[in-house]
Coordinates of C-alpha atoms and ligand atoms in Angstrom, one line a residue:
X615 CA -92.5 29.8 -12.7
X616 CA -95.7 31.7 -11.4
X617 CA -99.2 31.2 -13.1
X618 CA -101.5 34.3 -12.7
X619 CA -105.4 34.4 -13.0
X620 CA -107.4 37.0 -15.2
X621 CA -106.9 39.4 -12.2
X622 CA -103.2 38.9 -12.3
X623 CA -103.2 37.2 -9.0
X624 CA -100.7 34.3 -8.7
X625 CA -102.4 31.0 -8.5
X626 CA -99.5 28.5 -9.0
X627 CA -95.9 28.3 -8.4
X628 CA -93.9 25.7 -10.4
X629 CA -90.2 25.1 -9.8
X630 CA -87.5 22.5 -10.4
X631 CA -84.7 21.3 -8.1
X632 CA -81.3 20.3 -9.4
X633 CA -78.8 18.1 -7.7
X634 CA -75.5 19.8 -7.9
X635 CA -73.7 17.6 -5.5
X636 CA -71.6 16.1 -8.2
X637 CA -70.8 19.4 -9.8
X638 CA -69.6 20.7 -6.4
X639 CA -67.5 17.6 -5.7
X640 CA -65.8 18.1 -9.1
X641 CA -65.2 21.7 -8.5
X642 CA -63.9 20.9 -5.1
X643 CA -61.5 18.2 -6.6
X644 CA -60.5 20.8 -9.2
X645 CA -59.8 23.5 -6.6
X646 CA -57.9 20.9 -4.5
X647 CA -55.7 19.9 -7.5
X648 CA -54.8 23.5 -8.2
X649 CA -53.9 24.2 -4.7
X650 CA -51.7 21.0 -4.5
X651 CA -49.9 22.1 -7.7
X652 CA -49.6 25.7 -6.4
X653 CA -48.1 24.6 -3.1
X654 CA -45.8 22.2 -4.9
X655 CA -44.4 25.1 -6.9
X656 CA -44.5 27.8 -4.1
X657 CA -42.8 25.8 -1.4
X658 CA -40.3 24.0 -3.9
X659 CA -36.6 24.4 -3.0
X660 CA -35.9 24.4 -6.6
X661 CA -36.6 27.2 -9.2
X662 CA -39.7 26.2 -11.4
X663 CA -40.5 28.3 -14.5
X664 CA -43.2 27.3 -17.0
X665 CA -43.0 28.3 -20.7
X666 CA -45.1 27.8 -23.8
X667 CA -43.9 26.2 -27.1
X668 CA -42.8 29.7 -28.3
X669 CA -40.4 29.8 -25.4
X670 CA -42.4 32.5 -23.6
X671 CA -42.7 32.4 -19.9
X672 CA -46.2 31.6 -18.3
X673 CA -45.3 31.6 -14.8
X674 CA -42.5 31.1 -12.1
X675 CA -42.2 30.2 -8.5
X676 CA -40.5 32.4 -5.6
X677 CA -37.1 30.4 -5.9
X678 CA -37.1 31.3 -9.7
X679 CA -37.6 34.9 -8.8
X680 CA -34.7 34.8 -6.4
X681 CA -32.5 32.8 -8.7
X682 CA -33.1 35.2 -11.7
X683 CA -33.5 38.4 -9.8
X684 CA -36.6 39.1 -11.9
X685 CA -40.2 39.4 -10.5
X686 CA -42.9 37.1 -11.9
X687 CA -44.6 40.0 -13.7
X688 CA -41.4 40.9 -15.4
X689 CA -40.9 37.3 -16.6
X690 CA -44.4 36.6 -17.8
X691 CA -44.5 36.9 -21.8
X692 CA -40.8 37.2 -22.2
X693 CA -38.5 34.6 -23.6
X694 CA -36.9 32.1 -21.3
X695 CA -33.7 32.2 -23.4
X696 CA -32.5 35.1 -21.3
X697 CA -32.2 32.8 -18.4
X698 CA -30.9 29.5 -20.1
X699 CA -29.4 30.7 -23.4
X700 CA -30.8 30.8 -26.9
X701 CA -29.1 27.7 -28.0
X702 CA -30.7 25.8 -25.2
X703 CA -34.1 27.0 -25.9
X704 CA -33.8 26.1 -29.6
X705 CA -32.8 22.7 -28.6
X706 CA -35.9 22.3 -26.4
X707 CA -38.3 23.6 -29.1
X708 CA -36.6 21.4 -31.7
X709 CA -38.0 18.5 -29.6
X710 CA -34.7 17.5 -28.0
X711 CA -35.4 18.6 -24.5
X712 CA -33.6 15.6 -23.0
X713 CA -30.4 16.7 -24.5
X714 CA -31.1 20.3 -23.3
X715 CA -31.6 19.0 -19.9
X716 CA -27.9 18.0 -19.9
X717 CA -26.8 21.1 -21.5
X718 CA -28.4 23.5 -19.1
X719 CA -26.0 23.9 -16.3
X720 CA -26.5 27.3 -15.1
X721 CA -29.4 30.0 -14.7
X722 CA -28.6 33.6 -15.5
X723 CA -29.3 36.3 -13.0
X724 CA -30.4 39.8 -14.3
X725 CA -27.1 41.2 -12.7
X726 CA -25.0 39.1 -15.0
X727 CA -24.0 36.3 -12.4
X728 CA -24.9 32.7 -12.8
X729 CA -26.2 30.1 -10.4
X730 CA -24.9 26.4 -11.2
X731 CA -27.9 24.2 -11.5
X732 CA -28.9 20.6 -12.1
X733 CA -32.0 21.0 -14.7
X734 CA -35.0 18.9 -15.3
X735 CA -37.5 19.5 -18.2
X736 CA -41.0 18.2 -17.8
X737 CA -43.2 18.6 -20.9
X738 CA -46.7 20.0 -20.1
X739 CA -49.1 17.8 -22.0
X740 CA -52.9 18.9 -22.2
X741 CA -55.3 17.0 -24.2
X742 CA -52.6 15.0 -25.7
X743 CA -50.7 17.9 -27.0
X744 CA -47.4 19.5 -25.8
X745 CA -48.3 22.9 -24.9
X746 CA -45.0 23.9 -23.0
X747 CA -42.5 22.9 -20.5
X748 CA -41.5 23.3 -16.8
X749 CA -38.0 24.0 -16.2
X750 CA -37.0 22.8 -12.7
X751 CA -33.4 24.1 -11.7
X752 CA -31.7 22.8 -8.6
X753 CA -29.1 25.1 -7.2
X754 CA -26.0 22.9 -6.8
X755 CA -23.6 25.6 -5.5
X756 CA -23.4 24.0 -2.0
X757 CA -23.0 20.4 -3.4
X758 CA -20.2 21.6 -5.6
X759 CA -18.5 23.3 -2.8
X760 CA -18.7 20.0 -0.8
X761 CA -17.5 18.0 -3.8
X762 CA -14.4 20.3 -4.2
X763 CA -13.8 20.2 -0.4
X764 CA -14.1 16.3 -0.5
X765 CA -11.7 16.2 -3.6
X766 CA -9.2 18.5 -1.8
X767 CA -9.3 16.4 1.2
X768 CA -8.7 13.3 -0.6
X769 CA -5.8 14.7 -2.5
X770 CA -4.3 16.0 0.8
X771 CA -4.8 12.6 2.3
X772 CA -3.0 11.0 -0.7
X773 CA -0.2 13.6 -0.3
X774 CA 0.0 12.7 3.4
X775 CA 0.3 9.1 2.7
X776 CA 2.9 9.7 0.1
X777 CA 4.8 11.9 2.5
X778 CA 4.8 9.5 5.3
X779 CA 5.8 6.7 3.1
X780 CA 8.8 8.7 1.8
X781 CA 9.8 9.9 5.2
X782 CA 9.6 6.5 6.6
X783 CA 11.9 5.4 3.8
X784 CA 14.4 8.2 4.4
X785 CA 14.5 7.6 8.2
X786 CA 14.6 3.7 8.0
X787 CA 17.7 3.7 5.7
X788 CA 20.2 5.4 8.3
X789 CA 18.3 3.5 11.1
X790 CA 19.2 0.3 9.4
X791 CA 22.8 1.3 10.1
X792 CA 22.3 2.3 13.7
X793 CA 20.1 -0.7 14.8
X794 CA 21.9 -3.3 12.7
X795 CA 25.3 -2.2 14.2
X796 CA 24.1 -2.0 17.7
X797 CA 22.7 -5.6 17.2
X798 CA 26.1 -6.8 16.1
X799 CA 28.0 -4.7 18.7
X800 CA 26.0 -6.4 21.5
X801 CA 26.9 -9.8 20.1
X802 CA 30.6 -8.8 20.4
X803 CA 32.6 -10.7 23.2
X804 CA 34.5 -8.8 25.8
X805 CA 32.3 -5.8 26.3
X806 CA 32.4 -4.1 29.7
X807 CA 29.2 -3.8 31.5
X808 CA 29.2 0.0 31.0
X809 CA 29.8 -0.4 27.2
X810 CA 27.0 -2.9 27.1
X811 CA 24.6 -0.6 29.0
X812 CA 25.2 2.4 26.6
X813 CA 24.8 0.2 23.6
X814 CA 21.5 -1.1 24.9
X815 CA 20.3 2.4 25.4
X816 CA 21.1 3.3 21.9
X817 CA 19.3 0.1 20.8
X818 CA 16.4 0.9 22.9
X819 CA 16.0 4.5 21.6
X820 CA 16.4 3.3 17.9
X821 CA 13.6 0.7 18.7
X822 CA 11.3 3.2 20.1
X823 CA 12.0 5.8 17.2
X824 CA 11.2 2.9 14.8
X825 CA 8.2 1.8 16.6
X826 CA 6.8 5.4 16.3
X827 CA 7.6 5.7 12.6
X828 CA 6.0 2.1 12.0
X829 CA 2.8 3.1 14.0
X830 CA 2.4 6.3 12.1
X831 CA 3.1 4.8 8.7
X832 CA 0.8 1.7 9.6
X833 CA -2.1 3.8 10.7
X834 CA -2.2 6.0 7.7
X835 CA -1.9 2.9 5.5
X836 CA -4.8 1.1 7.3
X837 CA -6.8 4.3 7.3
X838 CA -6.4 4.7 3.6
X839 CA -7.8 1.2 3.1
X840 CA -4.5 -0.1 1.6
X841 CA -4.1 -2.9 4.2
X842 CA -4.8 -6.5 2.9
X843 CA -4.6 -9.4 5.4
X844 CA -3.0 -12.6 4.2
X845 CA -4.4 -16.1 4.8
X846 CA -1.6 -18.2 5.9
X847 CA -1.6 -21.1 8.3
X848 CA -0.3 -20.6 11.8
X849 CA -0.4 -22.1 15.2
X850 CA -2.4 -19.7 17.4
X851 CA -0.9 -21.1 20.7
X852 CA 2.5 -20.2 19.4
X853 CA 1.6 -16.8 18.3
X854 CA 0.2 -15.9 21.8
X855 CA 3.2 -17.5 23.5
X856 CA 5.7 -15.5 21.3
X857 CA 3.9 -12.3 22.2
X858 CA 4.0 -13.2 25.8
X859 CA 7.8 -13.8 25.5
X860 CA 8.1 -10.2 24.2
X861 CA 6.5 -8.7 27.2
X862 CA 8.1 -11.2 29.7
X863 CA 11.3 -9.2 30.4
X864 CA 9.3 -6.1 31.4
X865 CA 6.8 -8.3 33.4
X866 CA 9.8 -9.7 35.3
X867 CA 11.2 -6.4 36.3
X868 CA 7.9 -5.3 37.7
X869 CA 7.4 -8.7 39.3
X870 CA 4.1 -9.2 37.5
X871 CA 2.5 -12.6 37.2
X872 CA 1.7 -13.3 33.6
X873 CA -0.8 -16.1 33.0
X874 CA -1.9 -17.6 29.8
X875 CA -5.0 -19.9 29.2
X876 CA -5.4 -21.2 25.7
X877 CA -8.5 -23.4 25.1
X878 CA -7.4 -26.8 23.7
X879 CA -10.3 -26.9 21.5
X880 CA -8.8 -24.2 19.2
X881 CA -8.0 -25.9 15.8
X882 CA -4.4 -26.0 14.6
X883 CA -3.6 -24.6 12.1
X884 CA -5.9 -21.6 11.7
X885 CA -5.7 -19.5 8.4
X886 CA -5.1 -15.7 8.9
X887 CA -2.7 -13.0 9.2
X888 CA -0.4 -14.1 12.2
X889 CA 1.6 -11.1 11.8
X890 CA -1.3 -8.7 12.1
X891 CA -2.7 -10.7 15.0
X892 CA 0.5 -10.6 16.9
X893 CA 0.5 -6.7 16.4
X894 CA -2.9 -6.5 18.2
X895 CA -1.9 -9.0 21.0
X896 CA 1.5 -7.2 21.4
X897 CA -0.4 -3.9 21.8
X898 CA -3.1 -5.1 24.2
X899 CA -0.8 -7.3 26.3
X900 CA 2.0 -4.7 26.1
X901 CA -0.4 -2.0 27.4
X902 CA -1.6 -4.4 30.2
X903 CA 1.9 -4.8 31.5
X904 CA 2.9 -1.1 30.8
X905 CA 0.0 0.2 33.0
X906 CA 0.2 -2.3 35.8
X907 CA 2.6 -2.1 38.7
X908 CA 1.2 -4.8 41.0
X909 CA -0.5 -8.0 40.6
X910 CA -0.4 -9.5 37.1
X911 CA -1.9 -10.1 33.6
X912 CA -4.1 -13.0 32.5
X913 CA -4.6 -13.9 29.0
X914 CA -7.4 -16.1 27.8
X915 CA -8.2 -17.3 24.4
X916 CA -11.1 -19.6 23.5
X917 CA -13.4 -20.6 20.6
X918 CA -16.5 -18.3 20.5
X919 CA -18.0 -20.0 17.5
X920 CA -17.0 -22.5 14.9
X921 CA -18.3 -23.9 11.7
X922 CA -17.1 -26.1 8.9
X923 CA -14.9 -23.4 7.4
X924 CA -14.4 -20.7 10.0
X925 CA -13.7 -20.2 13.6
X926 CA -14.4 -17.1 15.7
X927 CA -11.8 -16.7 18.6
X928 CA -12.4 -14.7 21.8
X929 CA -9.3 -13.0 23.3
X930 CA -9.4 -11.6 26.7
X931 CA -6.5 -9.7 28.5
X932 CA -7.2 -8.8 32.1
X933 CA -4.8 -6.7 34.2
X934 CA -4.7 -5.4 37.8
X935 CA -3.3 -2.1 36.8
X936 CA -4.4 1.7 37.1
X937 CA -7.7 1.0 35.1
X938 CA -9.5 3.2 32.7
X939 CA -12.3 5.6 33.8
X940 CA -15.7 4.6 32.3
X941 CA -16.2 7.9 30.4
X942 CA -12.8 7.7 28.6
X943 CA -13.2 4.2 27.3
X944 CA -14.8 4.9 24.0
X945 CA -12.2 7.6 23.1
X946 CA -9.3 5.4 23.7
X947 CA -9.8 3.8 20.2
X948 CA -9.5 7.1 18.7
X949 CA -6.1 7.9 17.2
X950 CA -3.5 9.8 19.3
X951 CA -5.7 9.5 22.4
X952 CA -4.0 9.0 25.7
X953 CA -5.4 9.4 29.1
X954 CA -2.6 11.5 30.7
X955 CA -1.2 14.7 29.4
X956 CA 1.5 13.4 27.2
X957 CA 4.1 15.8 28.5
X958 CA 3.5 14.6 32.1
X959 CA 3.2 10.9 31.7
X960 CA 5.8 8.4 32.0
X961 CA 5.0 5.5 29.8
X962 CA 6.0 6.0 26.2
X963 CA 3.8 5.5 23.3
X964 CA 2.2 7.3 20.4
X965 CA -1.5 6.8 21.4
X966 CA -2.0 4.9 18.1
X967 CA -1.8 1.3 19.4
X968 CA -5.5 0.9 20.2
X969 CA -6.7 2.8 17.1
X970 CA -4.6 0.5 14.9
X971 CA -5.7 -2.6 16.9
X972 CA -9.3 -1.8 16.4
X973 CA -9.0 -1.3 12.6
X974 CA -7.0 -4.5 12.3
X975 CA -9.5 -6.5 14.4
X976 CA -12.3 -5.1 12.2
X977 CA -10.4 -6.2 9.2
X978 CA -10.5 -9.6 10.8
X979 CA -14.3 -9.5 11.1
X980 CA -14.0 -9.0 14.8
X981 CA -14.5 -6.3 17.5
X982 CA -12.6 -4.9 20.3
X983 CA -14.0 -3.4 23.7
X984 CA -13.3 -2.9 27.4
X985 CA -15.3 -5.2 29.6
X986 CA -17.4 -3.5 32.4
X987 CA -16.4 -4.7 35.8
X988 CA -16.2 -3.5 39.3
X989 CA -12.7 -5.1 39.9
X990 CA -9.7 -3.0 39.8
X991 CA -7.6 -2.9 36.5
X992 CA -8.7 -3.3 33.0
X993 CA -10.0 -6.0 30.8
X994 CA -9.7 -5.8 27.1
X995 CA -11.8 -8.2 25.0
X996 CA -11.5 -8.7 21.1
X997 CA -12.8 -11.3 18.7
X998 CA -11.4 -12.2 15.4
X999 CA -12.3 -14.8 12.7
X1000 CA -10.1 -17.3 11.0
X1001 CA -10.4 -19.7 8.3
X1002 CA -10.0 -23.4 8.7
X1003 CA -8.8 -25.4 5.8
X1004 CA -7.3 -28.9 5.3
X1005 CA -5.6 -28.4 1.9
X1006 CA -1.9 -28.9 0.9
X1007 CA -1.2 -25.7 2.9
X1008 CA -1.4 -27.8 6.1
X1009 CA 1.6 -30.0 4.8
X1010 CA 3.5 -26.9 4.3
X1011 CA 2.7 -26.0 7.8
X1012 CA 4.0 -29.4 9.1
X1013 CA 7.3 -28.9 7.3
X1014 CA 7.6 -25.5 9.2
X1015 CA 7.5 -27.4 12.4
X1016 CA 10.6 -29.6 11.7
X1017 CA 13.8 -28.0 11.1
X1018 CA 17.5 -28.9 11.4
X1019 CA 19.8 -27.3 8.9
X1020 CA 23.6 -26.9 9.2
X1021 CA 24.8 -26.7 5.6
X1022 CA 26.7 -23.5 4.7
X1023 CA 25.1 -21.4 2.0
X1024 CA 26.6 -19.3 -0.8
X1025 CA 24.8 -15.9 -0.6
X1026 CA 25.1 -12.8 -2.9
X1027 CA 24.2 -9.4 -1.3
X1028 CA 23.3 -6.8 -3.8
X1029 CA 23.1 -3.4 -1.9
X1030 CA 24.6 0.0 -2.8
X1031 CA 24.7 1.4 0.6
X1032 CA 28.1 0.5 2.4
X1033 CA 26.7 0.4 6.0
X1034 CA 23.8 -1.7 5.1
X1035 CA 26.0 -4.1 3.2
X1036 CA 28.3 -4.4 6.2
X1037 CA 25.4 -5.1 8.6
X1038 CA 24.0 -7.5 6.4
X1039 CA 27.0 -9.5 5.5
X1040 CA 28.2 -9.6 9.2
X1041 CA 24.8 -11.0 10.3
X1042 CA 25.0 -13.8 7.6
X1043 CA 28.6 -14.6 8.0
X1044 CA 28.0 -15.0 11.7
X1045 CA 25.7 -17.9 10.8
X1046 CA 28.4 -19.6 8.8
X1047 CA 27.5 -18.8 5.3
X1048 CA 29.8 -17.5 2.5
X1049 CA 28.9 -14.1 1.3
X1050 CA 29.7 -11.9 -1.9
X1051 CA 28.8 -8.3 -2.6
X1052 CA 27.7 -6.3 -5.5
X1053 CA 26.5 -2.6 -5.5
X1054 CA 23.9 -2.5 -8.3
X1055 CA 21.5 -4.7 -10.3
X1056 CA 23.8 -5.1 -13.3
X1057 CA 26.5 -6.5 -11.2
X1058 CA 24.0 -8.8 -9.5
X1059 CA 22.9 -10.3 -13.0
X1060 CA 26.5 -10.6 -14.0
X1061 CA 27.5 -12.4 -10.7
X1062 CA 24.8 -14.9 -11.1
X1063 CA 25.9 -15.7 -14.5
X1064 CA 29.3 -17.0 -13.1
X1065 CA 28.4 -18.3 -9.6
X1066 CA 25.8 -20.8 -8.4
X1067 CA 24.2 -18.9 -5.4
X1068 CA 21.7 -20.4 -3.2
X1069 CA 20.3 -17.1 -2.0
X1070 CA 20.4 -13.5 -3.0
X1071 CA 19.5 -10.6 -0.8
X1072 CA 18.4 -8.1 -3.2
X1073 CA 18.0 -4.3 -2.3
X1074 CA 15.1 -2.8 -4.2
X1075 CA 16.4 0.5 -4.8
X1076 CA 19.8 0.5 -6.5
X1077 CA 21.6 2.6 -9.0
X1078 CA 21.8 1.4 -12.9
X1079 CA 19.4 -1.4 -12.4
X1080 CA 16.8 -1.7 -9.5
X1081 CA 16.0 -4.8 -7.6
X1082 CA 12.7 -5.6 -9.5
X1083 CA 14.4 -5.4 -12.9
X1084 CA 17.5 -7.4 -11.9
X1085 CA 15.2 -10.1 -10.4
X1086 CA 13.3 -10.3 -13.7
X1087 CA 16.5 -10.7 -15.6
X1088 CA 17.9 -13.4 -13.3
X1089 CA 14.6 -15.3 -13.5
X1090 CA 14.9 -15.2 -17.3
X1091 CA 18.4 -16.3 -17.2
X1092 CA 17.9 -19.3 -14.9
X1093 CA 15.5 -22.3 -14.9
X1094 CA 13.3 -22.4 -11.9
X1095 CA 15.4 -25.3 -10.3
X1096 CA 18.8 -23.4 -10.8
X1097 CA 17.5 -19.8 -9.9
X1098 CA 18.7 -18.5 -6.6
X1099 CA 16.1 -17.8 -3.9
X1100 CA 15.7 -14.1 -4.0
X1101 CA 15.0 -12.1 -0.9
X1102 CA 14.0 -8.5 -1.2
X1103 CA 15.5 -5.9 1.1
X1104 CA 13.5 -2.8 1.3
X1105 CA 13.3 0.3 3.5
X1106 CA 9.7 0.6 3.0
X1107 CA 8.2 -1.6 5.7
X1108 CA 4.7 -1.3 4.1
X1109 CA 2.6 -4.3 3.7
X1110 CA 1.7 -3.5 0.1
X1111 CA 5.5 -3.5 -0.8
X1112 CA 5.7 -7.2 0.1
X1113 CA 3.1 -7.9 -2.6
X1114 CA 5.0 -5.9 -5.0
X1115 CA 8.3 -7.8 -4.3
X1116 CA 6.5 -11.1 -4.7
X1117 CA 4.7 -10.1 -7.9
X1118 CA 8.2 -9.0 -9.3
X1119 CA 9.2 -12.8 -8.8
X1120 CA 11.1 -12.3 -5.6
X1121 CA 10.6 -15.2 -3.1
X1122 CA 10.6 -13.6 0.2
X1123 CA 10.9 -10.1 1.8
X1124 CA 12.8 -8.4 4.7
X1125 CA 12.4 -4.7 5.7
X1126 CA 15.1 -2.5 7.0
X1127 CA 16.4 -2.0 9.6
X1128 CA 17.5 -5.5 9.4
X1129 CA 17.6 -7.5 12.6
X1130 CA 19.3 -10.9 13.1
X1131 CA 15.8 -12.5 13.6
X1132 CA 14.4 -11.2 10.4
X1133 CA 17.4 -12.7 8.5
X1134 CA 16.9 -16.0 10.4
X1135 CA 13.2 -15.9 9.4
X1136 CA 14.1 -15.2 5.6
X1137 CA 16.5 -18.1 5.8
X1138 CA 13.9 -20.3 7.3
X1139 CA 11.5 -19.6 4.3
X1140 CA 14.5 -20.8 2.1
X1141 CA 14.8 -24.0 4.0
X1142 CA 11.1 -24.7 3.9
X1143 CA 11.1 -24.1 0.0
X1144 CA 14.0 -26.6 -0.3
X1145 CA 12.2 -29.0 2.0
X1146 CA 15.3 -29.0 4.3
Ligands
ADP1496 P1 0.0 4.1 23.6 O1 0.0 2.9 24.6 O2 0.9 4.1 22.5 O3 0.0 5.3 24.4 P2 -2.6 3.1 22.9 O4 -3.5 3.4 21.9 O5 -2.2 1.6 22.9 O6 -1.3 4.0 22.9 O7 -3.3 3.3 24.3 C1 -3.9 4.6 24.5 C2 -4.0 4.9 26.0 O8 -4.9 4.0 26.5 C3 -2.7 4.7 26.7 O9 -1.9 5.8 26.7 C4 -3.3 4.6 28.1 O10 -3.6 5.9 28.7 C5 -4.6 3.9 27.9 N1 -4.5 2.4 28.1 C6 -4.3 1.5 27.2 N2 -4.5 0.2 27.8 C7 -4.5 0.4 29.2 C8 -4.6 -0.6 30.2 N3 -4.4 -1.8 30.1 N4 -4.7 0.0 31.6 C9 -4.6 1.4 31.6 N5 -4.7 2.3 30.6 C10 -4.6 1.8 29.3

């Protein structure tokens, strides 16, 4: 303020200074907050529309403009019901916005089309009063597409597994005749050298065909997660030795030196899936012999780690063969991968062996890899975990070791297929047992009523009454001491089937094509059960 004298001349100037730092800070904060909120809306990937308590739109972001096909100016002041439907708006305004959130699953475009969305409704609360809502709509078209694609892939995978299981069943039944008969023929005295050679060729081709079917089936089963491992006691050294015996003939022909080194510290028995372990070993050792023409194969097994309940074993299979280039090593564990072009290469196989082995080893909490080395040849290493347990199972295991049985058994074969029936009875008769036949489940139940059988070989698929039902009836008919030992015979060599048979009350399981050794193994389980 200016003070003037009598001549109107300024003599004094009065002023005040006001500190506005705080005001500026608040203004700045407010501005920042508005900008943050604007950015959040502007750059959001979801459509955001705000509306008041009458349902009239207050603002919208660029994604909302795109989703509705309507500019912001065209939206403001109009009802949001045109985009989400009148019933949903009335749900919101009747203070049931959580329910509306679930109901809103599409946003309408001005051209009549709809976008599938996942909606969120956020109330706008100012001074403790609800003045409107934000609709946040996420476009889920892509996710939906992915979901549909995933479901389709799963359905197709299931169809594939079912097709493979059915195909294997269909192929295995006639193969039972072919392989079983050649097995019997080879055992016939007086064959000429030439005849024997021909039969052996038939047998080999049958075996390879079966191996391929088994591999494909096995892989698809493991891949779909349907493989459960068992926890039975076994002697590790015995399993490794048995596997080596399988490859010995080929190694002998190729003049390869096969050496085995099994650490004495490995506990016996260990608990696990001996069948699956043998499958991995057969594949790795089999490959080593297959791809080696000079030198030999060394197999080493030792304890990697051991605690009170578990042991982790380390397996090493080293060959002096053709070797595997460094860059190809990882792919080898992929299904159907083989190093040479499969039309030109000599050794036979499906290229599934290593893929199956990897999956099995993983199921045994282990790993498999190829060791880096400058030496010629290949070294496969794998680890696997087994349980250690000293329960009654160990006694059962001891029993397994001692065997001496000569008694002739009375055996019933329930099988509708004539060829299978013939193969099975010849194999059993050769071992000195007495055999009766029936062709369906009804006849099997009748036969059991009138004869004291020791064992029944029960086909699972039979007319009139199938093997499962017949087993159930026989179990009801007989006390547990008198009930014959029932061995399921099925064409589905799938691990899950074994459980199904055992659940149905059957005692053991053999899969077609039936081999003399699997019959012997099944009889063995009977002897053990009877403590013979
Ligand atoms: P398959 O033996 O049925 O073809 P695998 O999955 O067992 O299938 O093996 C895949 C490929 O890996 C073989 O075809 C071969 O090219 C290569 N391979 C596996 N083991 C060896 C080995 N010990 N030495 C050289 N090559 C090997």
